[in-house]
mmCIF file of C-alpha atoms in Angstrom:
data_model
loop_
_atom_site.group_PDB
_atom_site.id
_atom_site.type_symbol
_atom_site.label_atom_id
_atom_site.label_comp_id
_atom_site.label_asym_id
_atom_site.label_seq_id
_atom_site.Cartn_x
_atom_site.Cartn_y
_atom_site.Cartn_z
ATOM 1 C CA MET I 266 24.015 8.595 5.388
ATOM 2 C CA GLY I 267 21.113 9.709 3.228
ATOM 3 C CA LYS I 268 17.505 8.784 3.725
ATOM 4 C CA GLY I 269 16.149 5.694 2.037
ATOM 5 C CA ARG I 270 13.503 5.927 -0.661
ATOM 6 C CA ILE I 271 9.894 5.119 0.198
ATOM 7 C CA LEU I 272 7.706 3.590 -2.497
ATOM 8 C CA TYR I 273 4.030 3.570 -1.578
ATOM 9 C CA LEU I 274 2.127 1.032 -3.704
ATOM 10 C CA ASN I 275 -1.469 2.229 -3.525
ATOM 11 C CA GLY I 276 -4.382 0.262 -4.934
ATOM 12 C CA VAL I 277 -7.491 -1.671 -4.049
ATOM 13 C CA THR I 278 -7.342 -5.274 -2.894
ATOM 14 C CA SER I 279 -6.400 -7.721 -5.674
ATOM 15 C CA SER I 280 -5.024 -4.932 -7.852
ATOM 16 C CA GLY I 281 -1.596 -6.604 -7.750
ATOM 17 C CA LYS I 282 0.365 -4.654 -5.121
ATOM 18 C CA THR I 283 1.766 -7.656 -3.264
ATOM 19 C CA SER I 284 2.691 -9.407 -6.530
ATOM 20 C CA ILE I 285 4.716 -6.329 -7.500
ATOM 21 C CA VAL I 286 6.357 -6.310 -4.047
ATOM 22 C CA GLU I 287 7.352 -9.947 -4.564
ATOM 23 C CA ALA I 288 8.751 -9.139 -8.019
ATOM 24 C CA LEU I 289 10.791 -6.276 -6.574
ATOM 25 C CA GLN I 290 12.119 -8.428 -3.742
ATOM 26 C CA ALA I 291 13.135 -11.168 -6.181
ATOM 27 C CA ARG I 292 15.536 -8.776 -7.905
ATOM 28 C CA ARG I 293 19.202 -8.643 -6.989
ATOM 29 C CA ASP I 294 19.907 -5.076 -8.147
ATOM 30 C CA VAL I 295 17.680 -3.407 -5.503
ATOM 31 C CA PHE I 296 16.600 -4.206 -1.983
ATOM 32 C CA PHE I 297 13.575 -2.923 -0.115
ATOM 33 C CA TYR I 298 12.215 -3.590 3.323
ATOM 34 C CA VAL I 299 8.433 -3.993 3.194
ATOM 35 C CA VAL I 300 5.773 -2.682 5.524
ATOM 36 C CA ALA I 301 2.264 -3.783 4.625
ATOM 37 C CA ASN I 302 -1.187 -2.908 5.836
ATOM 38 C CA ASP I 303 -2.014 -6.628 6.165
ATOM 39 C CA LEU I 304 1.004 -7.261 8.401
ATOM 40 C CA PHE I 305 0.130 -4.390 10.706
ATOM 41 C CA GLN I 306 -3.528 -5.435 10.837
ATOM 42 C CA GLU I 307 -2.374 -8.789 12.230
ATOM 43 C CA MET I 308 -1.122 -6.907 15.314
ATOM 44 C CA ILE I 309 -4.738 -6.314 16.357
ATOM 45 C CA GLY I 310 -6.798 -9.001 18.022
ATOM 46 C CA GLU I 311 -9.892 -10.121 16.117
ATOM 47 C CA ASP I 312 -12.184 -9.052 18.987
ATOM 48 C CA TYR I 313 -10.911 -5.479 18.732
ATOM 49 C CA LEU I 314 -11.351 -5.446 14.959
ATOM 50 C CA LYS I 315 -14.912 -6.671 15.361
ATOM 51 C CA GLU I 316 -15.532 -4.023 18.020
ATOM 52 C CA ASP I 317 -14.285 -1.015 16.022
ATOM 53 C CA TYR I 318 -12.443 -2.016 12.836
ATOM 54 C CA TRP I 319 -11.556 1.453 11.551
ATOM 55 C CA LYS I 320 -10.464 2.827 14.926
ATOM 56 C CA TYR I 321 -7.894 0.100 15.480
ATOM 57 C CA LEU I 322 -6.880 -0.217 11.842
ATOM 58 C CA GLY I 323 -6.400 3.552 11.716
ATOM 59 C CA GLU I 324 -4.015 3.356 14.665
ATOM 60 C CA VAL I 325 -1.809 0.660 13.147
ATOM 61 C CA ILE I 326 -1.793 2.373 9.752
ATOM 62 C CA ILE I 327 -0.257 5.430 11.416
ATOM 63 C CA MET I 328 2.263 3.131 13.152
ATOM 64 C CA MET I 329 3.057 1.632 9.738
ATOM 65 C CA TYR I 330 3.943 5.090 8.374
ATOM 66 C CA HIS I 331 6.175 5.817 11.360
ATOM 67 C CA THR I 332 7.873 2.448 10.790
ATOM 68 C CA ALA I 333 8.497 3.310 7.128
ATOM 69 C CA LYS I 334 9.878 6.687 8.226
ATOM 70 C CA LEU I 335 12.220 4.987 10.705
ATOM 71 C CA PHE I 336 13.606 2.677 8.000
ATOM 72 C CA SER I 337 14.047 5.615 5.633
ATOM 73 C CA ASP I 338 15.727 7.734 8.319
ATOM 74 C CA MET I 339 18.186 4.845 8.802
ATOM 75 C CA GLY I 340 19.055 4.958 5.082
ATOM 76 C CA LYS I 341 16.988 1.908 4.108
ATOM 77 C CA ASP I 342 14.676 1.786 1.112
ATOM 78 C CA VAL I 343 11.158 0.675 1.958
ATOM 79 C CA ILE I 344 7.952 -0.254 0.189
ATOM 80 C CA ILE I 345 4.559 0.441 1.720
ATOM 81 C CA ASP I 346 1.975 -2.067 0.460
ATOM 82 C CA SER I 347 -1.350 -0.489 1.372
ATOM 83 C CA ILE I 348 -4.322 1.610 0.304
ATOM 84 C CA LEU I 349 -5.082 5.250 1.022
ATOM 85 C CA VAL I 350 -8.717 5.152 2.114
ATOM 86 C CA GLU I 351 -10.609 7.892 3.926
ATOM 87 C CA ARG I 352 -12.604 6.600 6.891
ATOM 88 C CA ASP I 353 -13.425 7.892 10.362
ATOM 89 C CA GLY I 354 -10.450 6.101 11.917
ATOM 90 C CA THR I 355 -7.952 7.309 9.330
ATOM 91 C CA ALA I 356 -9.195 10.650 7.947
ATOM 92 C CA PRO I 357 -7.594 12.759 6.732
ATOM 93 C CA HIS I 358 -5.530 9.721 5.781
ATOM 94 C CA TYR I 359 -3.653 11.057 2.758
ATOM 95 C CA ASP I 360 -2.758 14.299 4.539
ATOM 96 C CA ARG I 361 -1.644 12.456 7.683
ATOM 97 C CA MET I 362 0.586 10.136 5.658
ATOM 98 C CA LYS I 363 2.167 13.071 3.793
ATOM 99 C CA GLU I 364 2.786 14.895 7.095
ATOM 100 C CA ILE I 365 4.510 11.895 8.714
ATOM 101 C CA LEU I 366 6.693 11.281 5.632
ATOM 102 C CA ARG I 367 7.191 14.933 4.624
ATOM 103 C CA ASP I 368 10.972 14.889 5.153
ATOM 104 C CA ASN I 369 11.525 11.548 3.448
ATOM 105 C CA PRO I 370 11.874 10.775 -0.273
ATOM 106 C CA LEU I 371 8.404 9.422 -1.133
ATOM 107 C CA ASP I 372 6.958 8.204 -4.411
ATOM 108 C CA ILE I 373 3.373 7.009 -4.590
ATOM 109 C CA VAL I 374 2.711 4.388 -7.255
ATOM 110 C CA GLU I 375 -0.840 3.857 -8.455
ATOM 111 C CA VAL I 376 -1.370 0.119 -8.863
ATOM 112 C CA TYR I 377 -4.360 0.004 -11.166
ATOM 113 C CA CYS I 378 -6.517 -2.882 -12.321
ATOM 114 C CA PRO I 379 -10.082 -2.669 -13.678
ATOM 115 C CA LEU I 380 -12.606 -3.535 -10.976
ATOM 116 C CA ASP I 381 -14.148 -6.421 -12.941
ATOM 117 C CA ILE I 382 -10.752 -8.126 -13.010
ATOM 118 C CA CYS I 383 -10.213 -7.392 -9.297
ATOM 119 C CA ARG I 384 -13.620 -8.957 -8.572
ATOM 120 C CA GLN I 385 -12.585 -12.147 -10.367
ATOM 121 C CA ARG I 386 -9.226 -12.167 -8.578
ATOM 122 C CA ASN I 387 -11.080 -11.821 -5.246
ATOM 123 C CA ILE I 388 -13.222 -14.854 -6.125
ATOM 124 C CA ASP I 389 -10.182 -16.854 -7.238
ATOM 125 C CA ARG I 390 -8.245 -15.973 -4.066
ATOM 126 C CA GLY I 391 -11.054 -17.043 -1.789
ATOM 127 C CA ASP I 392 -9.828 -14.869 1.092
ATOM 128 C CA ARG I 393 -11.579 -11.698 -0.064
ATOM 129 C CA TYR I 394 -15.220 -11.094 -0.790
ATOM 130 C CA GLU I 395 -16.175 -10.406 -4.390
ATOM 131 C CA THR I 396 -17.016 -6.696 -4.091
ATOM 132 C CA GLN I 397 -14.226 -5.754 -1.675
ATOM 133 C CA SER I 398 -12.226 -3.933 -4.361
ATOM 134 C CA ASP I 399 -15.312 -1.974 -5.458
ATOM 135 C CA GLU I 400 -15.948 -0.858 -1.872
ATOM 136 C CA GLN I 401 -12.340 0.205 -1.396
ATOM 137 C CA ALA I 402 -12.389 2.154 -4.665
ATOM 138 C CA GLY I 403 -15.309 4.150 -3.254
ATOM 139 C CA LEU I 404 -13.291 4.981 -0.129
ATOM 140 C CA MET I 405 -10.032 5.890 -1.904
ATOM 141 C CA ALA I 406 -8.595 9.272 -0.938
ATOM 142 C CA ALA I 407 -9.139 11.998 -3.527
ATOM 143 C CA GLY I 408 -6.408 14.056 -5.157
ATOM 144 C CA ILE I 409 -3.526 11.638 -4.661
ATOM 145 C CA GLN I 410 -0.400 12.823 -6.456
ATOM 146 C CA TYR I 411 1.118 9.781 -8.109
ATOM 147 C CA SER I 412 4.685 9.523 -9.358
ATOM 148 C CA VAL I 413 3.842 6.659 -11.722
ATOM 149 C CA ARG I 414 0.959 4.346 -12.615
ATOM 150 C CA VAL I 415 1.083 0.659 -13.513
ATOM 151 C CA ASP I 416 -1.768 -1.429 -14.914
ATOM 152 C CA THR I 417 -1.608 -5.039 -13.724
ATOM 153 C CA SER I 418 -4.287 -6.126 -16.181
ATOM 154 C CA LYS I 419 -1.892 -5.367 -19.043
ATOM 155 C CA PHE I 420 1.513 -6.091 -17.544
ATOM 156 C CA SER I 421 2.997 -8.824 -15.365
ATOM 157 C CA PRO I 422 4.298 -8.085 -11.866
ATOM 158 C CA ASP I 423 7.880 -8.288 -13.202
ATOM 159 C CA GLU I 424 7.094 -5.816 -15.988
ATOM 160 C CA CYS I 425 5.442 -3.465 -13.496
ATOM 161 C CA ALA I 426 8.468 -3.712 -11.187
ATOM 162 C CA ASP I 427 10.814 -2.937 -14.095
ATOM 163 C CA PHE I 428 8.706 0.055 -15.106
ATOM 164 C CA ILE I 429 8.599 1.433 -11.545
ATOM 165 C CA LEU I 430 12.365 1.138 -11.124
ATOM 166 C CA LYS I 431 13.137 2.695 -14.518
ATOM 167 C CA ALA I 432 10.711 5.552 -13.937
ATOM 168 C CA LEU I 433 11.764 6.350 -10.378
ATOM 169 C CA PHE I 434 15.402 5.285 -10.097
#
């Protein structure tokens, strides 16, 4: 049994990562398990997040990568829906992620959307604050080597999913 592929969808909040995940999971020609930063963050009690957000988030992000590795090692394809940010609790985040997944087939997809559109999406969603995407963009890891890039301001989630699959599979 070979290792499953890992697709890491990297982008700021409201860039369209989860919409692309949903488009990929709606397809019948491929199947991916999904591990997402938001799901792992839910494992932490609110009091702990208030106490030291980046410490505890950093811990579950590392657990998320080990979970993706486990799925891949079992021959399952997996999508990571997250963002590579450099903070005290995660740094050096990008390097740590690459080390954990070094023996697994990994493609990092840049999910891009102009920040003004992300700001409006944050407002429309109501569960993010307006400048959250801007702040995350300022924390994004430098020098990320992307396999492909999709622009969700120009293409629908289904079109982005099609492009990712054609480019990488």
